Each structure stands twice: as structure tokens, then as C-alpha cells.
Short mmCIF file of C-alpha atoms and ligand atoms in Angstrom, two decimals:
data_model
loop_
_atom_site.label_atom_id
_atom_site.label_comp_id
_atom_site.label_asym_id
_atom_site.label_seq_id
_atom_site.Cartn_x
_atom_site.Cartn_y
_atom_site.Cartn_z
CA UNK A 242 11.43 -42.94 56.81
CA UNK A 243 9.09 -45.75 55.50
CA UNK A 244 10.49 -47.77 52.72
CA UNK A 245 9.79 -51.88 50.86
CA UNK A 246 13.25 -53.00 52.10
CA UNK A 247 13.75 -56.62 50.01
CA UNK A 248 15.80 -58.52 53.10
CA UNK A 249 16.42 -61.76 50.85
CA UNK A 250 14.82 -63.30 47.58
CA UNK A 251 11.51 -63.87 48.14
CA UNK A 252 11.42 -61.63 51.49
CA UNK A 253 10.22 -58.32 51.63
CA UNK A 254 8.29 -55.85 54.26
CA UNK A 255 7.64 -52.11 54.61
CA UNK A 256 9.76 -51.28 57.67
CA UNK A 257 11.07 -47.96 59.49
CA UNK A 258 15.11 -46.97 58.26
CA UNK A 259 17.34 -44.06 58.17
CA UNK A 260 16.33 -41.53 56.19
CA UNK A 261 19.18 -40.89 53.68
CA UNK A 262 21.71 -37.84 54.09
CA UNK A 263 22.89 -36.72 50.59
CA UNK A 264 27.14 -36.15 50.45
CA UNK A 265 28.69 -33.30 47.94
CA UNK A 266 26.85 -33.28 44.58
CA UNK A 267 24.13 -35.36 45.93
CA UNK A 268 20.57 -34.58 46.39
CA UNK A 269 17.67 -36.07 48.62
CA UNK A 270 14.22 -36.42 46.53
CA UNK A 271 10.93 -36.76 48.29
CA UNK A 272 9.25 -39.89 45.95
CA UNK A 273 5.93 -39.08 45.09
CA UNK A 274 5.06 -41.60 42.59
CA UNK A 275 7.72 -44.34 41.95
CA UNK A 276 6.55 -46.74 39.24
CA UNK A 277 6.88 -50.82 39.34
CA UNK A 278 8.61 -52.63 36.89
CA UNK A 279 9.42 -56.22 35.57
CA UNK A 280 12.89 -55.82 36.72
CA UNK A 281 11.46 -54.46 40.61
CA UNK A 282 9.87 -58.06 40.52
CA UNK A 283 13.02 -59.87 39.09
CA UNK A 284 14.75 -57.64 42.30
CA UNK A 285 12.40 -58.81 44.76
CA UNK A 286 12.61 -62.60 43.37
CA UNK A 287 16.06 -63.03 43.75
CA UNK A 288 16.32 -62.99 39.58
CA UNK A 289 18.43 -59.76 38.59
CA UNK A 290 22.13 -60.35 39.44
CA UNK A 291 23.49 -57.65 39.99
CA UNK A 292 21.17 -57.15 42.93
CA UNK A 293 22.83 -56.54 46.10
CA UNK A 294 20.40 -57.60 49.23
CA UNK A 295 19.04 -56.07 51.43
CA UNK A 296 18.13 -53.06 48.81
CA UNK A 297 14.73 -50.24 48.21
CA UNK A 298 14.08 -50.71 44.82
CA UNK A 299 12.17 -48.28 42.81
CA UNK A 300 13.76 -46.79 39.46
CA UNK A 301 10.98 -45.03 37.49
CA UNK A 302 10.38 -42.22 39.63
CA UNK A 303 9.20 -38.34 40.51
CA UNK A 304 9.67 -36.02 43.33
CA UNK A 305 10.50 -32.74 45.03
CA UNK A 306 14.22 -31.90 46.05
CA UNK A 307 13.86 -31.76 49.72
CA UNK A 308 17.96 -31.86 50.54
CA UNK A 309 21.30 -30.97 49.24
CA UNK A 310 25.08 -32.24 49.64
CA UNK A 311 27.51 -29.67 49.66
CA UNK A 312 28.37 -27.97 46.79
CA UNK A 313 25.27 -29.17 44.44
CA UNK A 314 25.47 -27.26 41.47
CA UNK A 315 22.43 -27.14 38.84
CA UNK A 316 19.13 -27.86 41.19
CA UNK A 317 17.31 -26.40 43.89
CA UNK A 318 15.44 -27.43 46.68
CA UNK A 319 11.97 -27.57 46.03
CA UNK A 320 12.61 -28.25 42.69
CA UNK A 321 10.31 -30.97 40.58
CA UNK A 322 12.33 -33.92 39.12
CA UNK A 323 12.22 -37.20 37.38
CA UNK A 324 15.74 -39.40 37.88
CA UNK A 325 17.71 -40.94 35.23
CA UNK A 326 18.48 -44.13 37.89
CA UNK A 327 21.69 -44.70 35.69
CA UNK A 328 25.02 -44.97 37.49
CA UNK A 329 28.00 -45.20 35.02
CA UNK A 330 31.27 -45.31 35.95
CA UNK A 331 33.00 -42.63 33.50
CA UNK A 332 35.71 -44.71 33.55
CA UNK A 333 35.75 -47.90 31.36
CA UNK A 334 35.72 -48.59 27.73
CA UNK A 335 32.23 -47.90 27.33
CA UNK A 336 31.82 -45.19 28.75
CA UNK A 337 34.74 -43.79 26.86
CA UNK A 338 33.07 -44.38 23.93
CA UNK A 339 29.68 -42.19 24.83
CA UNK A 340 27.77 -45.86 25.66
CA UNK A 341 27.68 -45.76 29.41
CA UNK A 342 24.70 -48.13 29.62
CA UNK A 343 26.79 -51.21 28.01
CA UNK A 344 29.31 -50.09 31.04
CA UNK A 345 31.35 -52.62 32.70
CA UNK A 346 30.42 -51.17 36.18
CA UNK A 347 26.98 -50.92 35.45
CA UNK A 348 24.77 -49.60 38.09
CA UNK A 349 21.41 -47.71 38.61
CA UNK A 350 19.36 -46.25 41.18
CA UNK A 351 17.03 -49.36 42.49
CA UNK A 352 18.99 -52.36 40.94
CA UNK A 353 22.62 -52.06 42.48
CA UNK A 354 22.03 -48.94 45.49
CA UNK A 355 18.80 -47.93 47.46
CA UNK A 356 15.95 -46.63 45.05
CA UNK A 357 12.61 -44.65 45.35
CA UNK A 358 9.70 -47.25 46.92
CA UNK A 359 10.55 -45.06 50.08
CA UNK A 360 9.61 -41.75 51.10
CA UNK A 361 12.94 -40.24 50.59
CA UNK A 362 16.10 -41.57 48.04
CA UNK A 363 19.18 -39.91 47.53
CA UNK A 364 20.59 -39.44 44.01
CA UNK A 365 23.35 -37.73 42.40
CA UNK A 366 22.45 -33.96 41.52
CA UNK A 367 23.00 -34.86 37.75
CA UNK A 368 20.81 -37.42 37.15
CA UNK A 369 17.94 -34.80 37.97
CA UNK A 370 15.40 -33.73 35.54
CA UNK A 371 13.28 -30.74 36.15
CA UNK A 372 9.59 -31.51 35.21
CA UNK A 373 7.56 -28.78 33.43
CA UNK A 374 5.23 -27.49 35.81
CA UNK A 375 1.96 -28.98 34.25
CA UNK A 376 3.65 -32.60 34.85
CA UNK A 377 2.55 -34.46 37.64
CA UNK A 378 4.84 -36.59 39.48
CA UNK A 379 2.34 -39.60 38.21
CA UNK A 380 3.01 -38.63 34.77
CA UNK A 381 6.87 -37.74 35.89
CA UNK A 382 7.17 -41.39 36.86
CA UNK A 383 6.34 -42.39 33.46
CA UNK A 384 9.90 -40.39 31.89
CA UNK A 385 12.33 -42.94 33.25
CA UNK A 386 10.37 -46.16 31.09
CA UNK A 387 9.91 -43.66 28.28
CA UNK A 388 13.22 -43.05 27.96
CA UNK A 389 13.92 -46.47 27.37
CA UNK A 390 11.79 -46.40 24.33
CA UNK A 391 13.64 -43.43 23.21
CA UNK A 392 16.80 -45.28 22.99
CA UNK A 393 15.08 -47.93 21.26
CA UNK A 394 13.70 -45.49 18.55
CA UNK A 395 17.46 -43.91 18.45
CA UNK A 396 19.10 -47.38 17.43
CA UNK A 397 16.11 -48.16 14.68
CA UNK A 398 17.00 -46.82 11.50
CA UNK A 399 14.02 -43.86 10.63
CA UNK A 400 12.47 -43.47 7.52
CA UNK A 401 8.65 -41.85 6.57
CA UNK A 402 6.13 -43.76 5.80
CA UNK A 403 7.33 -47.27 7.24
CA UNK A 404 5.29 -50.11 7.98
CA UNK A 405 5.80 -51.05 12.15
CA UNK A 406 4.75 -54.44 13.43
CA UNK A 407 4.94 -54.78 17.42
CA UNK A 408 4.90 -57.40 19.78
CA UNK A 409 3.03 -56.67 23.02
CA UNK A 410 0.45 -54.13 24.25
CA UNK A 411 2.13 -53.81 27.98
CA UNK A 412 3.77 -50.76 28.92
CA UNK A 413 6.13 -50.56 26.57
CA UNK A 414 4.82 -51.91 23.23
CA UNK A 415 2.23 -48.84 23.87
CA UNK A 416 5.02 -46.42 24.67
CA UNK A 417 7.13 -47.76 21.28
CA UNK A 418 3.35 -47.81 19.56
CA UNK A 419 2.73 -44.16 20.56
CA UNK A 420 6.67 -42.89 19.66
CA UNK A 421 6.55 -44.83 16.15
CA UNK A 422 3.33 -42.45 15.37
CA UNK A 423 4.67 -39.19 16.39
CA UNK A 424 7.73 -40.49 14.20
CA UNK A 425 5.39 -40.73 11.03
CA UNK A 426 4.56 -44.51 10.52
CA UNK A 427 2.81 -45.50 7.24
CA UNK A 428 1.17 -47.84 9.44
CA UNK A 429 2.00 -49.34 13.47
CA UNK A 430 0.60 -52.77 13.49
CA UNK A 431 0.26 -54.17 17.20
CA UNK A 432 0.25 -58.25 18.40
CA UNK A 433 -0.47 -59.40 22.11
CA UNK A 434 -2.60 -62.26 23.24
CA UNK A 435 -4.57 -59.99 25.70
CA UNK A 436 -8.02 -58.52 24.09
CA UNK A 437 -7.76 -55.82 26.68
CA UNK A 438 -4.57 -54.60 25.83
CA UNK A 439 -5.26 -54.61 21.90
CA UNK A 440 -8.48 -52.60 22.59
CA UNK A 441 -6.07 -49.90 24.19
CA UNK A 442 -3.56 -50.32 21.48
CA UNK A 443 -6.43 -49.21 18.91
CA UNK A 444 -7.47 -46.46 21.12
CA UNK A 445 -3.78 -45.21 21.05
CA UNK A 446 -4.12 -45.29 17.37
CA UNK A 447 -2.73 -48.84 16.29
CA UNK A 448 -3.89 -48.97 12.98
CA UNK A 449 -4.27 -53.26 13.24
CA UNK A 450 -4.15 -54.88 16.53
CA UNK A 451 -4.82 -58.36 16.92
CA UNK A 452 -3.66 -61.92 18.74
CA UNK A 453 -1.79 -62.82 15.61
CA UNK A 454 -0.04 -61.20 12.84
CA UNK A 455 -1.35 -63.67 9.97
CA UNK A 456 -4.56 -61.40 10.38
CA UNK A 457 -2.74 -58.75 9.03
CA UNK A 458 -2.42 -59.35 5.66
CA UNK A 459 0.92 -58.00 5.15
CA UNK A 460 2.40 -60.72 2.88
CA UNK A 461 5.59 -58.22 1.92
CA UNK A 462 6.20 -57.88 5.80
CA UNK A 463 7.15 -54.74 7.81
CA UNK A 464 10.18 -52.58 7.64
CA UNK A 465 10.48 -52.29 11.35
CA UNK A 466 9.42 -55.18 13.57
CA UNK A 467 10.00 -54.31 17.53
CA UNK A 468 9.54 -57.11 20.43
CA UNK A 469 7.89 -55.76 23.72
CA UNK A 470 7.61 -59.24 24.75
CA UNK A 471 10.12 -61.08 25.52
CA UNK A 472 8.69 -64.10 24.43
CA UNK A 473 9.97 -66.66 21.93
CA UNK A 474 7.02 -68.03 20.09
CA UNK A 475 6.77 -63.32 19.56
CA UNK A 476 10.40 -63.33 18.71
CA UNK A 477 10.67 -66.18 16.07
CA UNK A 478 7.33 -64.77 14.61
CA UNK A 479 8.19 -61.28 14.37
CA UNK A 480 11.91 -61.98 12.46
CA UNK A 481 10.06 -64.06 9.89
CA UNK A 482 7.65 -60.64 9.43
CA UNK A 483 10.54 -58.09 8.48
CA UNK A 484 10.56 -56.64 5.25
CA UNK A 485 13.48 -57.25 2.90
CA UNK A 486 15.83 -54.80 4.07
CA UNK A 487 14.29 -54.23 7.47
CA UNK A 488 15.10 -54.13 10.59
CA UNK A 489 14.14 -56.21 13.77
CA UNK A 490 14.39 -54.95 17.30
CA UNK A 491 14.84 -56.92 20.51
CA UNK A 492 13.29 -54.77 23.25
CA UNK A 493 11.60 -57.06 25.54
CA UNK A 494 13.48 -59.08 27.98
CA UNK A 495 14.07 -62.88 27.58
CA UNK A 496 15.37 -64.64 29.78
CA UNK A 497 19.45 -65.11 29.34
CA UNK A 498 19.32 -68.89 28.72
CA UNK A 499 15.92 -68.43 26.15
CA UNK A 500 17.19 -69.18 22.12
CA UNK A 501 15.26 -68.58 19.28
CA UNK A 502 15.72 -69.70 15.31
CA UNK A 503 16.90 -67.83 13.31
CA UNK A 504 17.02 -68.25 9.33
CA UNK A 505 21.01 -66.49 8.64
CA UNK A 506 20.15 -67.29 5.08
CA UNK A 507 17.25 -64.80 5.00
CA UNK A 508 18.89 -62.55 7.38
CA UNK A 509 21.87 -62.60 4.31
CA UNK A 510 19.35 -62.53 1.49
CA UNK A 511 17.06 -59.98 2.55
CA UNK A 512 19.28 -58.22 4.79
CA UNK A 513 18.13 -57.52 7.83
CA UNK A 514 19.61 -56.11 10.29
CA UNK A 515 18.84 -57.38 13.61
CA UNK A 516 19.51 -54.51 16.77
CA UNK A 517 19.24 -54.40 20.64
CA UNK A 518 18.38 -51.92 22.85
CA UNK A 519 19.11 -51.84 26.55
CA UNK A 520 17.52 -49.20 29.07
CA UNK A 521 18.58 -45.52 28.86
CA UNK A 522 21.07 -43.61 26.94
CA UNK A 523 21.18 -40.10 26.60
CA UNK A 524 17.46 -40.24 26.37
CA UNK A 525 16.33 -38.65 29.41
CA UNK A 526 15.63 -35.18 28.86
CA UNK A 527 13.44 -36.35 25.33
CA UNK A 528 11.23 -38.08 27.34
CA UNK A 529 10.54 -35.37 29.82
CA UNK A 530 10.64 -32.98 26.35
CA UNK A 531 7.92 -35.56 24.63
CA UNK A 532 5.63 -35.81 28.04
CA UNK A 533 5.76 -32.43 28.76
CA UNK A 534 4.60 -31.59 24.96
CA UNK A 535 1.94 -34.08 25.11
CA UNK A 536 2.83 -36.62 22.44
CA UNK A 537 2.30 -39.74 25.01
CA UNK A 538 -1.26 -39.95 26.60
CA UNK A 539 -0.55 -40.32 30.03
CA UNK A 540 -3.41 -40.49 31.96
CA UNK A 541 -3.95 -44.26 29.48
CA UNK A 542 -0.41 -45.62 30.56
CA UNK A 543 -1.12 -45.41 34.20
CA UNK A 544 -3.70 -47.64 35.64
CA UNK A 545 -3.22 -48.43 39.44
CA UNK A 546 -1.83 -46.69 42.31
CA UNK A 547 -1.29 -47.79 45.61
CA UNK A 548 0.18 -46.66 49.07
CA UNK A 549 3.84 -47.80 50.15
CA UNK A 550 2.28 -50.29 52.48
CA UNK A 551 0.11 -51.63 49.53
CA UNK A 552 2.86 -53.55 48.16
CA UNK A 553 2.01 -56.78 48.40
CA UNK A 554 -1.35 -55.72 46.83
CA UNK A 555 0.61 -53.81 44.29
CA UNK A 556 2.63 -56.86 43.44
CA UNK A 557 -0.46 -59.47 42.87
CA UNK A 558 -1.99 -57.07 40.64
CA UNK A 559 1.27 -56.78 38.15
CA UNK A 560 1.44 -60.56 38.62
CA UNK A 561 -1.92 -60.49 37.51
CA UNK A 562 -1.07 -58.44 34.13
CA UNK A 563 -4.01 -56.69 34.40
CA UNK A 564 -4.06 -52.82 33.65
CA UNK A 565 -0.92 -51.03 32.69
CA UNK A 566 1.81 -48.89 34.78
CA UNK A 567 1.11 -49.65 38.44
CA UNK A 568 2.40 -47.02 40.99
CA UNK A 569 3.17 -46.27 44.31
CA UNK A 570 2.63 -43.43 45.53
CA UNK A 571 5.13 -43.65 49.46
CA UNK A 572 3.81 -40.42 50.84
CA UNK A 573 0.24 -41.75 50.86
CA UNK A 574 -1.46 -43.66 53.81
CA UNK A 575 -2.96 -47.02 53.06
CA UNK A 576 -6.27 -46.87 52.60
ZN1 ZN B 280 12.03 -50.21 34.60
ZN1 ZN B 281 31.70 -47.45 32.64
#
């Protein structure tokens, strides 16, 4: 099969490997639309450690169930899935204590074994997801980042009628935007720097959008303040903006040596509570639920597709940050 095989940091090429044979409770998916993320780039630039080289990556992905390992159980072939890319061990604390994605052997389909920017990937049988049959494998790509933002809404605390402030208009902050609607916000306030972006976070139904929250006119602040951005100038700005008795989310990825201030007497005095939320828990099967129901517009998250060979292409325009979820699509011939 064809597959982006990352030799090295820094070194990648679309070359001709083995097509993978699935063992006992394994399945082989045929990847029709594989999505590219921040951490994909991290992979191919040598900056996510618990990368193994060489390695396919590809996480957020779709596909038909072309093979089966003996004794499968729960999945056919020909069936239409989405993967949860999570590998926990079962075995260690946290797993033990129902939070597999803090676990000590962390792995995942596309960060620590072969993933889906290749025609073929093998996963285990129960990580599958059968899509509704209305779902495209575009859209089905879209489950695995979505359920992300599901376990970031399950950690926040919920209440109708609260005021949300977030910080960026990528991907995500429009995922989180469109989730803390169907979750009855008062209001969802969006910030990003990119006009673009904010225009889309109106058309998604941001009540405010702009390049800085001062704009807003909030003076009281907002009871839930989420960061889809990673950044620290975002981050300092957004804990200052949280309600007495609100709550502030760290979504986005910093990078682990970033530090921001923090003001522990207003953190005491107002009490807010300050949570994290790290990839996918238990949250797969909501996403495909909300995506199959129609409570995330699609067709707006998805803004580029290209061909397995297209990579490179593929990779200056998410270096670019223009447009939203870029895809591959590996069964597709370059054009
Ligand atoms: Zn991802
Ligand atoms: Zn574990």
C-alpha cells in the first residue's frame, strides 16, 4: 500500500510498504479521509515524544472494514467506521480508575503505532465506530477531534444560561463554540486574531467575535472561559475574564516549558476553578451521536482536501493557517 512514512524528524516521503495484516480482535480499515492535526505536524517535526520513528501518522480518521483477525467480535467487513486512535493499557492506576487517557502507557493510533495517512491501518476491533449511513467518511473524520471537545465540555461544570468566552476560531474553538450552543449558552463570545476565522465564528452563531475581548463589554466577566489557543498572551487574558465563581479551561496546547501568571489571590477570592482537558475519554460514540444528528455543521469545519501524495502541499497550507480541517483523502490520485 501507499502511505506518508515520517523516516526521521524533519524527513518524510510517500513510499510503497506492507500492507498491514490484522491479528485476533483486530481489524484492517480502508482510510478514506484521515484528517491533519497540530500534533501530525509536532510528529513529523520531531516535537511529540512519545513518537517512535519511522511511523504513518494519521489519527482523525474514517473508513470501510476491509479485513478481520480471528475471532473479531462486534464489526463486519464492509462496515463504515470512525476510530477512537486511543490505546490504553487496562492495566495501570489510571486506567483503574475509568481515566485511561491520563494512562501511564499512553498510546494512540498515529502517535506511538502506524496510523491512517495510508491506504490501509489496522486497529483494534473496539476502537471502531459505526457511522450512520448519511455520514461521509469526510464528515466521519471530523468524530475523532470532536470527541476531544466532548471531553472538554464533560470536565466544565454545565449550567443554562452561562456566559462563554473562547480563545481561538481554529478547529477546535469552532467545535467548543458550536457544542457550548447546543448546550444552551446565554451567550458564546469568540477571540482570535484572524478576521477570517471570526467571520466563520459569527456564521456558526458566535454571538461577539472579535481580535480582543475588551470589545466585549463584559465588565462582570464570563462564567466559562475555554483556551483553543495555546497561546500565552490568550491564556493570561482569558483567566483575568472569568466570572467570580467560574471556571477556566485549558484546551489548547502550550508548549511544556510555556508559564503564564496567574493571580492565586483572585483564583482564592473569586474562586475559580481552573480545569484541563486532554484528548478523548469515553467521548467517542457522542461525537458520532452529535454528527450524525446534525448539531455540528460539517461541511464549514472542513476546508481542504488533498491526495496522499499531496502532502507536502497539505502541510504548507496548515502551516499557512489558512482555512480549517485539512484532509487527506489516501485512496485518491493526485491531481
Ligand atoms: Zn488530533
Ligand atoms: Zn493505563
Amino acid at each position: 500500500m501507499r502511505a506518508l512514512v515520517v523516516e526521521k524528524p524533519g524527513r518524510f516521503s510517500v513510499e510503497t510498504v506492507p500492507d498491514p495484516t490484522p491479528s485476533a480482535g483486530e481489524a484492517v480499515v480502508r482510510v478514506d479521509a484521515v484528517g491533519i492535526c497540530g500534533t501530525d505536524i509536532h510528529i513529523v517535526e520531531g516535537e511529540f515524544p512519545p513518537t517512535p520513528y519511522p511511523i504513518i501518522p494519521g489519527h482523525e480518521f474514517a473508513g470501510e472494514i476491509v479485513a478481520l483477525g480471528a475471532g473479531s467480535s462486534g464489526v463486519r467487513i464492509g462496515d463504515r467506521v470512525a476510530v477512537d486512535p486511543s490505546l490504553f493499557c487496562g492495566r495501570c492506576h489510571y486506567c483503574a480508575i475509568g481515566r485511561g487517557n491520563l494512562c501511564e502507557n499512553w498510546g494512540a493510533i498515529g502517535d506511538t503505532v502506524d496510523g491512517a495517512m495510508a491506504e490501509y491501518v489496522k486497529v483494534p476491533t473496539a476502537n471502531c465506530y459505526r457511522l450512520p449511513g448519511h455520514l461521509s467518511a469526510a464528515h466521519g473524520a471530523l468524530v475523532e477531534p470532536l470527541s476531544c471537545a466532548v471531553h472538554g465540555f464533560d470536565v466544565l461544570p454545565r449550567q443554562l444560561g452561562s456566559h462563554y468566552l473562547i480563545y481561538g476560531a481554529g478547529t477546535m474553538g469552532l467545535l467548543m463554540l458550536q457544542l457550548a450552543i447546543a448546550a444552551g449558552a446565554a451567550s458564546v463570545s469568540v477571540v482570535d486574531t484572524n478576521a477570517d476565522r471570526l467571520a466563520v465564528a459569527r456564521t456558526l452563531g458566535a454571538d461577539a467575535a472579535t481580535v480582543a475581548a475588551d470589545a466585549m463589554d463584559r465588565p462582570e466577566g464570563w462564567e466559562i472561559v475555554i483556551d483553543c489557543s495555546g497561546t500565552i498572551a490568550a491564556i493570561e487574558d482569558g483567566l483575568s475574564r472569568v466570572r467570580r465563581g467560574g471556571t477556566y479551561q485549558q484546551f489548547g496546547v502550550a508548549a511544556a516549558d510555556a508559564r503564564a501568571v496567574i493571580s492565586p489571590f483572585r483564583i482564592y477570592n473569586d474562586e475559580i476553578t481552573i480545569v484541563g482537558s486532554m484528548a478523548v475519554l469515553h467521548s467517542f460514540g457522542r461525537a458520532v451521536d452529535l454528527l450524525g444528528e446534525g448539531v455540528i455543521d460539517a461541511d464549514t469545519m472542513i476546508t481542504h482536501d488533498f491526495a496522499l501524495d499531496e502532502f507536502g502541499d497539505a502541510l504548507r497550507t496548515f502551516r499557512a493557517g489558512t482555512g480549517r480541517k485539512i484532509q487527506l483523502h489516501p485512496g485518491r490520485a493526485a491531481r
